[in-house]
């Protein structure tokens, strides 16, 4: 992916920003700079950028369980903050998290924040200072800052050295370039982040959908489909977790394997439950040995009704247009005339590998309380 050309800037240096990236810090540091500049800030403290890095990584680590690097300080810092603040949800608003980070006096957190500025503020500009090589990077920071500031083509220069209170000033010509080409640069940054995260998380689907906070899922068509089944069914329909009888007035669509892992709304992974139970299950995996068979039985029931009633089949086809990306799976499970044993076998062959992969990424198993109290 090419960056826009400039007569006055070394865009070839910018394009090499993420060469030989073994850790994630460069991506988040540059992303923080870009967002600050676009928002009108050109003199920026290290701590502001570090707090933004943490907030940007928050959702990737707490919601999506992505691996950011082999010994990643940013990832471990996010987990530390989460452990120290159990009330912080995985979808906490960014301004609220930033406010906490800017005010916290926690020594352990602030120590790890300082670790994040040991190298990345300087090393990010390595392509712009080709004269600095090898051991020249290992000199005291005040000398390194002086050496970098003496180069004309850099993106930003350093204003003193004072730990997290140190500041950078982004040069005017780069400010203009970033503001003018912000959408293209964001796309280029996201593309490089996706490539990096795919290498670190080779078995995780939907990386492109996991760079930002989770969006509200739009499953009204699937909800309409299940409400129709409730209406047509001659017998009450129970959801699979608490065996609660479903009603059209209290129905919520659950991703059996959490959306934050699969990053899709495939029909075979969706089932109806109540709003309160769905909230209780949250971002967890249902205990397989307890719930998969119930899921298969409920799905097979809807499958039989879909084949029996034209009105249900019509609604199913509407959902299928949006909620089946693999026609082979749709045919194997829902289009063929098969008995329950084969249906269960086919559904398990699709879901179980995804379930196991989510387990390996750290998603926890969950079981609905036997007393029904949430």
CSV table of C-alpha atoms in Angstrom, one decimal:
chain,number,residue,atom,x,y,z
A,1,UNK,CA,0.0,0.0,0.0
A,2,UNK,CA,1.6,3.3,-1.2
A,3,UNK,CA,1.6,6.6,0.7
A,4,UNK,CA,0.8,9.9,-1.0
A,5,UNK,CA,3.8,11.5,-2.6
A,6,UNK,CA,5.3,14.8,-1.3
A,7,UNK,CA,7.8,17.2,-3.0
A,8,UNK,CA,9.3,18.3,0.3
A,9,UNK,CA,9.2,15.2,2.5
A,10,UNK,CA,11.0,11.9,2.5
A,11,UNK,CA,8.0,9.7,2.2
A,12,UNK,CA,10.2,6.7,1.5
A,13,UNK,CA,11.4,7.0,5.1
A,14,UNK,CA,7.9,7.0,6.4
A,15,UNK,CA,7.0,3.9,4.3
A,16,UNK,CA,9.8,2.1,6.1
A,17,UNK,CA,8.5,3.0,9.6
A,18,UNK,CA,7.5,-0.6,10.4
A,19,UNK,CA,10.3,-2.6,8.8
A,20,UNK,CA,11.7,-5.3,11.0
A,21,UNK,CA,9.0,-4.8,13.7
A,22,UNK,CA,9.3,-7.5,16.4
A,23,UNK,CA,7.1,-5.7,19.0
A,24,UNK,CA,3.9,-3.7,18.7
A,25,UNK,CA,5.1,-0.4,20.3
A,26,UNK,CA,5.9,1.4,17.0
A,27,UNK,CA,2.3,1.0,15.7
A,28,UNK,CA,0.7,2.3,18.8
A,29,UNK,CA,3.2,5.2,19.3
A,30,UNK,CA,2.7,6.4,15.7
A,31,UNK,CA,-1.1,5.9,15.9
A,32,UNK,CA,-1.1,8.1,19.0
A,33,UNK,CA,0.9,10.8,17.3
A,34,UNK,CA,-1.3,10.8,14.2
A,35,UNK,CA,-4.5,11.1,16.2
A,36,UNK,CA,-3.0,13.9,18.3
A,37,UNK,CA,-1.9,15.8,15.3
A,38,UNK,CA,-5.2,15.4,13.5
A,39,UNK,CA,-6.9,16.8,16.6
A,40,UNK,CA,-4.7,19.9,16.5
A,41,UNK,CA,-1.9,19.1,18.9
A,42,UNK,CA,1.7,19.4,17.7
A,43,UNK,CA,3.5,19.7,21.1
A,44,UNK,CA,2.8,16.4,22.9
A,45,UNK,CA,4.1,14.9,26.2
A,46,UNK,CA,5.4,11.3,26.2
A,47,UNK,CA,2.8,10.5,28.9
A,48,UNK,CA,-0.1,11.6,26.7
A,49,UNK,CA,1.1,9.3,23.9
A,50,UNK,CA,1.7,6.4,26.3
A,51,UNK,CA,-1.8,6.8,27.7
A,52,UNK,CA,-3.3,6.8,24.2
A,53,UNK,CA,-1.2,3.6,23.4
A,54,UNK,CA,-2.7,1.8,26.4
A,55,UNK,CA,-6.2,2.9,25.5
A,56,UNK,CA,-5.9,1.8,21.9
A,57,UNK,CA,-4.5,-1.6,23.0
A,58,UNK,CA,-7.1,-2.1,25.7
A,59,UNK,CA,-9.9,-3.6,23.5
A,60,UNK,CA,-7.4,-5.8,21.6
A,61,UNK,CA,-6.2,-7.4,24.9
A,62,UNK,CA,-9.2,-7.4,27.2
A,63,UNK,CA,-12.0,-7.9,24.6
A,64,UNK,CA,-10.4,-9.8,21.8
A,65,UNK,CA,-7.5,-11.6,23.7
A,66,UNK,CA,-5.0,-10.7,21.0
A,67,UNK,CA,-1.3,-11.5,21.5
A,68,UNK,CA,0.6,-8.3,21.0
A,69,UNK,CA,4.1,-9.7,21.2
A,70,UNK,CA,6.3,-12.4,22.8
A,71,UNK,CA,7.2,-10.4,25.9
A,72,UNK,CA,5.0,-7.4,25.3
A,73,UNK,CA,5.0,-4.7,28.1
A,74,UNK,CA,2.0,-2.9,26.6
A,75,UNK,CA,-0.1,-6.1,26.8
A,76,UNK,CA,1.1,-6.9,30.3
A,77,UNK,CA,0.4,-3.3,31.4
A,78,UNK,CA,-3.2,-3.5,30.1
A,79,UNK,CA,-3.7,-6.8,32.0
A,80,UNK,CA,-2.2,-5.2,35.1
A,81,UNK,CA,-4.6,-2.2,34.9
A,82,UNK,CA,-7.6,-4.6,34.4
A,83,UNK,CA,-6.6,-6.7,37.4
A,84,UNK,CA,-6.2,-3.6,39.6
A,85,UNK,CA,-9.6,-2.2,38.4
A,86,UNK,CA,-12.2,-5.0,38.2
A,87,UNK,CA,-14.9,-2.5,37.6
A,88,UNK,CA,-13.3,-1.6,34.2
A,89,UNK,CA,-15.1,-3.5,31.5
A,90,UNK,CA,-13.5,-4.5,28.3
A,91,UNK,CA,-15.6,-1.9,26.5
A,92,UNK,CA,-14.9,1.0,28.8
A,93,UNK,CA,-15.0,4.4,27.0
A,94,UNK,CA,-11.6,5.7,25.9
A,95,UNK,CA,-12.0,9.1,27.6
A,96,UNK,CA,-12.7,7.4,30.9
A,97,UNK,CA,-9.7,5.2,30.6
A,98,UNK,CA,-7.5,8.1,29.6
A,99,UNK,CA,-8.7,10.1,32.6
A,100,UNK,CA,-7.7,7.3,34.9
A,101,UNK,CA,-4.3,6.8,33.3
A,102,UNK,CA,-3.5,10.5,33.5
A,103,UNK,CA,-4.4,10.7,37.2
A,104,UNK,CA,-3.3,7.4,38.7
A,105,UNK,CA,-0.6,7.4,41.4
A,106,UNK,CA,-0.2,3.6,41.2
A,107,UNK,CA,3.6,3.1,41.3
A,108,UNK,CA,3.5,-0.3,39.5
A,109,UNK,CA,1.5,1.1,36.6
A,110,UNK,CA,3.6,4.2,36.3
A,111,UNK,CA,6.7,2.2,36.3
A,112,UNK,CA,5.5,0.1,33.4
A,113,UNK,CA,4.4,3.3,31.6
A,114,UNK,CA,8.0,4.5,31.9
A,115,UNK,CA,9.2,1.2,30.4
A,116,UNK,CA,7.2,2.0,27.2
A,117,UNK,CA,9.3,5.1,26.6
A,118,UNK,CA,12.7,3.5,26.9
A,119,UNK,CA,13.2,3.1,23.1
A,120,UNK,CA,10.2,3.6,20.9
A,121,UNK,CA,10.1,7.5,20.9
A,122,UNK,CA,13.6,7.4,19.4
A,123,UNK,CA,13.7,4.2,17.4
A,124,UNK,CA,10.5,5.0,15.5
A,125,UNK,CA,12.5,7.6,13.6
A,126,UNK,CA,15.4,5.3,12.7
A,127,UNK,CA,14.5,5.4,8.9
A,128,UNK,CA,14.8,9.2,9.1
A,129,UNK,CA,18.3,9.2,10.7
A,130,UNK,CA,20.3,6.7,8.6
A,131,UNK,CA,23.5,8.0,10.1
A,132,UNK,CA,22.7,6.6,13.5
A,133,UNK,CA,23.6,2.9,13.5
A,134,UNK,CA,24.4,0.1,15.8
A,135,UNK,CA,25.9,1.2,19.2
A,136,UNK,CA,25.1,4.8,18.4
A,137,UNK,CA,21.6,4.1,19.6
A,138,UNK,CA,22.9,3.0,23.0
A,139,UNK,CA,24.4,6.3,24.1
A,140,UNK,CA,22.8,8.3,27.0
A,141,UNK,CA,19.3,9.6,26.0
A,142,UNK,CA,20.3,13.3,26.1
A,143,UNK,CA,23.1,12.7,23.6
A,144,UNK,CA,20.8,10.5,21.4
A,145,UNK,CA,18.2,13.3,21.5
A,146,UNK,CA,20.8,15.8,20.3
A,147,UNK,CA,21.9,13.5,17.5
A,148,UNK,CA,18.3,13.0,16.3
A,149,UNK,CA,17.4,16.7,16.6
A,150,UNK,CA,20.4,17.6,14.3
A,151,UNK,CA,18.8,15.7,11.4
A,152,UNK,CA,16.7,17.9,9.1
A,153,UNK,CA,14.3,15.3,7.7
A,154,UNK,CA,12.8,13.9,11.0
A,155,UNK,CA,9.1,13.8,11.8
A,156,UNK,CA,9.4,15.4,15.2
A,157,UNK,CA,12.1,16.7,17.5
A,158,UNK,CA,12.5,16.4,21.2
A,159,UNK,CA,12.0,19.2,23.7
A,160,UNK,CA,14.1,18.3,26.7
A,161,UNK,CA,14.3,15.1,28.6
A,162,UNK,CA,12.2,14.6,31.7
A,163,UNK,CA,10.8,11.0,31.8
A,164,UNK,CA,7.1,10.8,31.0
A,165,UNK,CA,6.9,14.6,31.0
A,166,UNK,CA,9.3,14.8,28.0
A,167,UNK,CA,7.8,16.3,24.9
A,168,UNK,CA,8.0,16.0,21.2
A,169,UNK,CA,7.1,18.7,18.7
A,170,UNK,CA,5.9,17.5,15.3
A,171,UNK,CA,7.4,19.5,12.4
A,172,UNK,CA,5.0,21.7,10.5
A,173,UNK,CA,5.6,20.1,7.2
A,174,UNK,CA,4.7,16.7,8.7
A,175,UNK,CA,1.7,18.1,10.4
A,176,UNK,CA,0.3,19.4,7.1
A,177,UNK,CA,1.0,16.0,5.4
A,178,UNK,CA,-0.7,14.0,8.2
A,179,UNK,CA,-3.8,16.3,8.3
A,180,UNK,CA,-4.1,16.4,4.5
A,181,UNK,CA,-3.7,12.6,4.0
A,182,UNK,CA,-5.1,11.4,7.3
A,183,UNK,CA,-7.5,8.8,5.9
A,184,UNK,CA,-4.9,7.2,3.6
A,185,UNK,CA,-2.3,7.2,6.4
A,186,UNK,CA,-4.8,5.5,8.8
A,187,UNK,CA,-5.5,2.9,6.2
A,188,UNK,CA,-1.8,2.3,5.7
A,189,UNK,CA,-1.3,2.0,9.4
A,190,UNK,CA,-4.2,-0.4,9.9
A,191,UNK,CA,-2.9,-2.5,7.0
A,192,UNK,CA,0.5,-2.9,8.6
A,193,UNK,CA,-1.0,-3.5,12.1
A,194,UNK,CA,-3.2,-6.3,10.6
A,195,UNK,CA,-0.2,-7.9,9.0
A,196,UNK,CA,1.7,-7.8,12.3
A,197,UNK,CA,-1.2,-9.1,14.4
A,198,UNK,CA,-1.9,-11.9,12.0
A,199,UNK,CA,1.7,-13.1,12.4
A,200,UNK,CA,1.2,-13.0,16.2
A,201,UNK,CA,-2.3,-14.6,16.1
A,202,UNK,CA,-2.2,-17.0,13.2
A,203,UNK,CA,-5.4,-18.9,14.2
A,204,UNK,CA,-7.5,-15.9,15.2
A,205,UNK,CA,-10.2,-14.9,12.6
A,206,UNK,CA,-11.3,-11.4,11.8
A,207,UNK,CA,-8.2,-9.5,12.8
A,208,UNK,CA,-9.3,-6.5,10.7
A,209,UNK,CA,-12.4,-6.2,12.9
A,210,UNK,CA,-10.4,-6.1,16.1
A,211,UNK,CA,-8.4,-3.0,15.8
A,212,UNK,CA,-11.1,-0.8,17.5
A,213,UNK,CA,-13.8,-1.1,20.2
A,214,UNK,CA,-16.5,-3.6,19.5
A,215,UNK,CA,-19.5,-2.2,17.7
A,216,UNK,CA,-23.1,-3.0,18.5
A,217,UNK,CA,-24.2,-6.2,16.7
A,218,UNK,CA,-27.2,-5.7,14.3
A,219,UNK,CA,-29.1,-9.0,14.5
A,220,UNK,CA,-32.6,-7.8,14.2
A,221,UNK,CA,-33.3,-10.2,11.2
A,222,UNK,CA,-32.1,-13.2,13.2
A,223,UNK,CA,-34.2,-12.1,16.2
A,224,UNK,CA,-37.2,-11.8,13.9
A,225,UNK,CA,-36.5,-15.3,12.6
A,226,UNK,CA,-36.5,-16.8,16.2
A,227,UNK,CA,-39.6,-14.8,17.2
A,228,UNK,CA,-41.4,-16.4,14.3
A,229,UNK,CA,-40.3,-19.8,15.5
A,230,UNK,CA,-41.7,-19.0,18.9
A,231,UNK,CA,-45.0,-18.0,17.4
A,232,UNK,CA,-45.3,-21.0,15.0
A,233,UNK,CA,-44.0,-23.7,17.3
A,234,UNK,CA,-46.8,-25.9,18.8
A,235,UNK,CA,-44.7,-26.3,22.0
A,236,UNK,CA,-42.8,-23.8,24.2
A,237,UNK,CA,-39.2,-23.1,23.1
A,238,UNK,CA,-36.5,-23.2,25.8
A,239,UNK,CA,-33.2,-21.4,25.5
A,240,UNK,CA,-30.1,-23.6,26.1
A,241,UNK,CA,-28.4,-22.1,29.2
A,242,UNK,CA,-31.1,-21.8,31.9
A,243,UNK,CA,-33.8,-23.7,30.1
A,244,UNK,CA,-35.9,-20.7,30.3
A,245,UNK,CA,-39.0,-20.6,28.1
A,246,UNK,CA,-38.5,-17.9,25.5
A,247,UNK,CA,-41.1,-15.2,24.8
A,248,UNK,CA,-41.1,-12.7,22.0
A,249,UNK,CA,-40.9,-9.9,24.6
A,250,UNK,CA,-37.6,-11.2,26.0
A,251,UNK,CA,-35.3,-12.6,23.4
A,252,UNK,CA,-31.7,-11.8,22.8
A,253,UNK,CA,-29.4,-13.4,20.2
A,254,UNK,CA,-26.2,-15.0,21.6
A,255,UNK,CA,-23.0,-15.9,19.8
A,256,UNK,CA,-22.2,-19.4,21.2
A,257,UNK,CA,-18.5,-18.8,20.5
A,258,UNK,CA,-18.1,-15.1,21.5
A,259,UNK,CA,-18.2,-12.5,18.7
A,260,UNK,CA,-15.0,-11.0,20.1
A,261,UNK,CA,-13.3,-14.2,18.9
A,262,UNK,CA,-15.1,-15.1,15.7
A,263,UNK,CA,-15.8,-11.5,14.5
A,264,UNK,CA,-18.8,-12.7,12.5
A,265,UNK,CA,-22.5,-13.3,12.7
A,266,UNK,CA,-22.7,-16.7,11.1
A,267,UNK,CA,-26.1,-18.4,11.6
A,268,UNK,CA,-24.6,-21.7,12.9
A,269,UNK,CA,-23.0,-19.7,15.8
A,270,UNK,CA,-26.2,-17.9,16.8
A,271,UNK,CA,-28.9,-19.0,19.3
A,272,UNK,CA,-31.7,-17.3,21.2
A,273,UNK,CA,-31.6,-16.6,24.9
A,274,UNK,CA,-32.9,-14.0,27.3
A,275,UNK,CA,-31.3,-10.6,27.7
A,276,UNK,CA,-30.2,-11.2,31.3
A,277,UNK,CA,-28.7,-14.6,30.5
A,278,UNK,CA,-26.9,-13.2,27.5
A,279,UNK,CA,-25.5,-10.4,29.7
A,280,UNK,CA,-24.4,-13.0,32.3
A,281,UNK,CA,-22.6,-15.1,29.7
A,282,UNK,CA,-20.8,-12.0,28.4
A,283,UNK,CA,-17.6,-12.6,26.6
A,284,UNK,CA,-17.2,-16.3,27.6
A,285,UNK,CA,-17.4,-19.7,26.2
A,286,UNK,CA,-20.4,-21.9,27.2
A,287,UNK,CA,-19.2,-25.1,28.9
A,288,UNK,CA,-19.0,-27.5,25.9
A,289,UNK,CA,-20.1,-30.7,27.6
A,290,UNK,CA,-23.1,-29.0,29.1
A,291,UNK,CA,-24.4,-26.8,26.3
A,292,UNK,CA,-23.3,-28.1,22.9
A,293,UNK,CA,-25.9,-30.9,22.8
A,294,UNK,CA,-28.6,-28.5,23.8
A,295,UNK,CA,-27.5,-26.1,21.1
A,296,UNK,CA,-27.6,-28.9,18.5
A,297,UNK,CA,-31.1,-29.9,19.6
A,298,UNK,CA,-32.4,-26.3,19.4
A,299,UNK,CA,-30.8,-25.7,16.1
A,300,UNK,CA,-32.2,-29.0,14.7
A,301,UNK,CA,-35.7,-28.0,16.0
A,302,UNK,CA,-35.5,-24.8,14.0
A,303,UNK,CA,-34.1,-26.7,11.0
A,304,UNK,CA,-37.2,-29.1,11.1
A,305,UNK,CA,-39.6,-26.1,11.4
A,306,UNK,CA,-37.8,-24.3,8.6
A,307,UNK,CA,-38.4,-27.4,6.3
A,308,UNK,CA,-42.0,-27.8,7.5
A,309,UNK,CA,-43.3,-24.3,7.4
A,310,UNK,CA,-43.0,-22.1,4.3
A,311,UNK,CA,-43.2,-18.9,6.4
A,312,UNK,CA,-40.3,-20.0,8.5
A,313,UNK,CA,-38.3,-21.1,5.5
A,314,UNK,CA,-38.9,-17.7,3.8
A,315,UNK,CA,-37.6,-15.9,6.9
A,316,UNK,CA,-34.6,-18.3,7.1
A,317,UNK,CA,-33.6,-17.4,3.5
A,318,UNK,CA,-33.6,-13.7,4.4
A,319,UNK,CA,-31.2,-14.4,7.2
A,320,UNK,CA,-29.1,-16.7,5.1
A,321,UNK,CA,-28.2,-13.9,2.7
A,322,UNK,CA,-26.4,-12.1,5.4
A,323,UNK,CA,-25.4,-14.8,7.9
A,324,UNK,CA,-23.8,-17.5,5.7
A,325,UNK,CA,-20.5,-16.7,4.1
A,326,UNK,CA,-19.8,-20.3,3.3
A,327,UNK,CA,-22.4,-22.0,1.1
A,328,UNK,CA,-20.8,-25.4,1.7
A,329,UNK,CA,-21.6,-25.1,5.4
A,330,UNK,CA,-25.2,-23.9,4.7
A,331,UNK,CA,-25.7,-26.9,2.4
A,332,UNK,CA,-24.1,-29.5,4.7
A,333,UNK,CA,-26.1,-28.4,7.8
A,334,UNK,CA,-29.3,-26.7,6.7
A,335,UNK,CA,-30.1,-27.6,3.1
A,336,UNK,CA,-29.7,-31.4,3.1
A,337,UNK,CA,-32.4,-33.7,4.3
A,338,UNK,CA,-30.6,-35.3,7.3
A,339,UNK,CA,-31.6,-36.8,10.7
A,340,UNK,CA,-30.6,-35.4,14.0
A,341,UNK,CA,-27.4,-37.6,14.5
A,342,UNK,CA,-26.0,-36.4,11.2
A,343,UNK,CA,-27.0,-32.8,11.9
A,344,UNK,CA,-25.3,-32.8,15.3
A,345,UNK,CA,-22.2,-34.3,13.8
A,346,UNK,CA,-22.0,-31.7,11.0
A,347,UNK,CA,-22.6,-28.8,13.4
A,348,UNK,CA,-20.0,-30.1,15.8
A,349,UNK,CA,-17.5,-30.4,13.0
A,350,UNK,CA,-18.0,-26.7,12.2
A,351,UNK,CA,-18.1,-25.3,15.8
A,352,UNK,CA,-15.7,-27.4,17.8
A,353,UNK,CA,-12.5,-26.3,16.1
A,354,UNK,CA,-13.5,-22.7,16.5
A,355,UNK,CA,-14.4,-23.3,20.1
A,356,UNK,CA,-11.0,-25.0,20.9
A,357,UNK,CA,-9.1,-22.2,19.1
A,358,UNK,CA,-10.9,-19.6,21.3
A,359,UNK,CA,-10.0,-21.6,24.4
A,360,UNK,CA,-6.4,-21.5,23.3
A,361,UNK,CA,-6.6,-17.7,23.1
A,362,UNK,CA,-7.7,-17.4,26.7
A,363,UNK,CA,-11.5,-17.2,26.5
A,364,UNK,CA,-12.8,-18.7,29.7
A,365,UNK,CA,-15.5,-21.3,30.0
A,366,UNK,CA,-18.8,-20.3,31.6
A,367,UNK,CA,-21.8,-22.1,33.1
A,368,UNK,CA,-25.2,-20.7,34.0
A,369,UNK,CA,-25.7,-20.7,37.8
A,370,UNK,CA,-27.9,-23.7,38.8
A,371,UNK,CA,-30.0,-21.6,41.1
A,372,UNK,CA,-30.7,-19.3,38.2
A,373,UNK,CA,-29.5,-16.2,40.1
A,374,UNK,CA,-27.3,-13.9,37.9
